[in-house]
XYZ file of C-alpha atoms in Angstrom:
123
model
C 74.163 4.832 58.243
C 75.278 1.243 57.887
C 78.583 0.359 56.290
C 78.939 -3.098 54.759
C 82.176 -4.802 53.781
C 82.241 -8.132 51.976
C 85.165 -10.514 52.086
C 85.988 -14.122 51.282
C 85.695 -14.104 47.532
C 88.286 -15.701 45.292
C 89.037 -18.271 42.623
C 87.870 -21.843 43.134
C 87.417 -24.898 40.965
C 83.984 -26.236 40.147
C 82.710 -28.383 42.990
C 84.648 -26.379 45.532
C 83.469 -24.141 48.354
C 83.871 -20.592 49.612
C 82.542 -18.677 52.580
C 81.698 -15.033 52.171
C 81.421 -12.658 55.093
C 79.537 -9.382 55.258
C 80.749 -7.223 58.123
C 78.492 -4.358 59.179
C 79.239 -1.248 61.193
C 77.186 1.750 62.171
C 73.595 1.381 63.311
C 72.199 -1.561 65.283
C 72.709 -4.417 62.856
C 69.987 -6.584 64.368
C 67.397 -4.083 63.100
C 68.291 -4.853 59.491
C 67.352 -7.652 57.152
C 70.141 -8.609 54.794
C 70.189 -9.727 51.198
C 73.014 -11.164 49.134
C 72.999 -10.398 45.425
C 75.309 -11.189 42.546
C 76.074 -9.617 39.220
C 77.832 -11.327 36.364
C 79.387 -9.309 33.507
C 76.725 -7.966 31.195
C 73.889 -9.181 33.399
C 71.556 -7.581 35.887
C 72.122 -7.818 39.605
C 70.075 -10.692 40.954
C 68.929 -11.922 44.350
C 70.801 -14.929 45.715
C 69.697 -15.259 49.327
C 68.406 -13.257 52.256
C 68.009 -13.491 55.992
C 65.615 -11.862 58.422
C 66.923 -9.512 61.041
C 66.697 -12.165 63.759
C 68.173 -14.870 61.552
C 65.130 -17.071 62.041
C 64.021 -16.915 58.398
C 66.110 -17.463 55.289
C 65.291 -17.240 51.607
C 67.082 -18.619 48.551
C 66.969 -18.306 44.802
C 66.130 -21.623 43.159
C 69.539 -21.697 41.491
C 71.371 -21.944 44.838
C 68.967 -23.920 47.026
C 70.666 -26.884 48.622
C 74.143 -25.515 47.859
C 74.290 -22.134 49.644
C 73.561 -21.398 53.297
C 73.144 -17.951 54.780
C 73.506 -17.228 58.480
C 74.167 -14.278 60.743
C 75.765 -13.488 64.061
C 74.264 -10.246 65.327
C 76.723 -10.116 68.207
C 79.508 -9.893 65.624
C 77.519 -7.743 63.165
C 78.273 -10.292 60.477
C 76.377 -12.277 57.864
C 77.917 -15.391 56.369
C 77.271 -17.130 53.078
C 78.559 -20.674 52.833
C 78.740 -21.674 49.175
C 79.232 -25.355 48.387
C 79.258 -27.325 45.147
C 80.144 -24.201 43.231
C 79.490 -24.063 39.511
C 81.007 -21.863 36.797
C 77.645 -20.099 36.501
C 78.074 -18.880 40.093
C 80.877 -16.625 38.871
C 79.957 -13.018 39.674
C 80.570 -10.116 41.978
C 78.660 -10.778 45.180
C 77.095 -7.882 47.069
C 75.718 -7.618 50.567
C 72.790 -5.266 51.197
C 70.835 -4.183 54.260
C 67.375 -2.743 54.747
C 65.590 -1.524 57.871
C 63.014 -4.297 57.889
C 62.116 -7.576 59.526
C 62.577 -9.593 56.345
C 64.622 -9.177 53.176
C 63.234 -8.579 49.711
C 64.230 -10.083 46.387
C 64.137 -6.648 44.772
C 66.982 -4.126 44.895
C 65.109 -2.063 47.498
C 67.933 -1.846 50.040
C 69.274 1.334 51.584
C 72.833 0.125 52.079
C 75.187 -1.838 49.852
C 78.693 -3.173 50.168
C 81.377 -2.759 47.540
C 81.198 -6.391 46.416
C 83.597 -9.301 46.316
C 84.535 -11.302 43.225
C 83.806 -15.015 43.088
C 85.246 -16.914 40.140
C 84.546 -20.600 39.592
C 86.683 -22.350 37.005
C 85.513 -25.401 35.102
């Protein structure tokens, strides 16, 4: 079992920045690839970014490329998402997910999910 807890969400003005953290506990975190997803009201959950289990490879949705940066510290069992130049359309609940794999997937095929953290960007 892997438990995931997201933190760092909040309310920010357009153009601002936030840093989300995804803290893992349980199994050896470095064995898991991690994906970050978001879900806006009335919309499907969608892939935002992902990172390989070593941290060497990262993947981004086109909508966040150049603005968001994902990283991980396996010694601290934590994944970070730095979000810059935030836009109102980034408003959503952000979820962290882990899968026992070398690389993440853009699908929802993850065994473990966090409870989510709300990000609200005002215009």
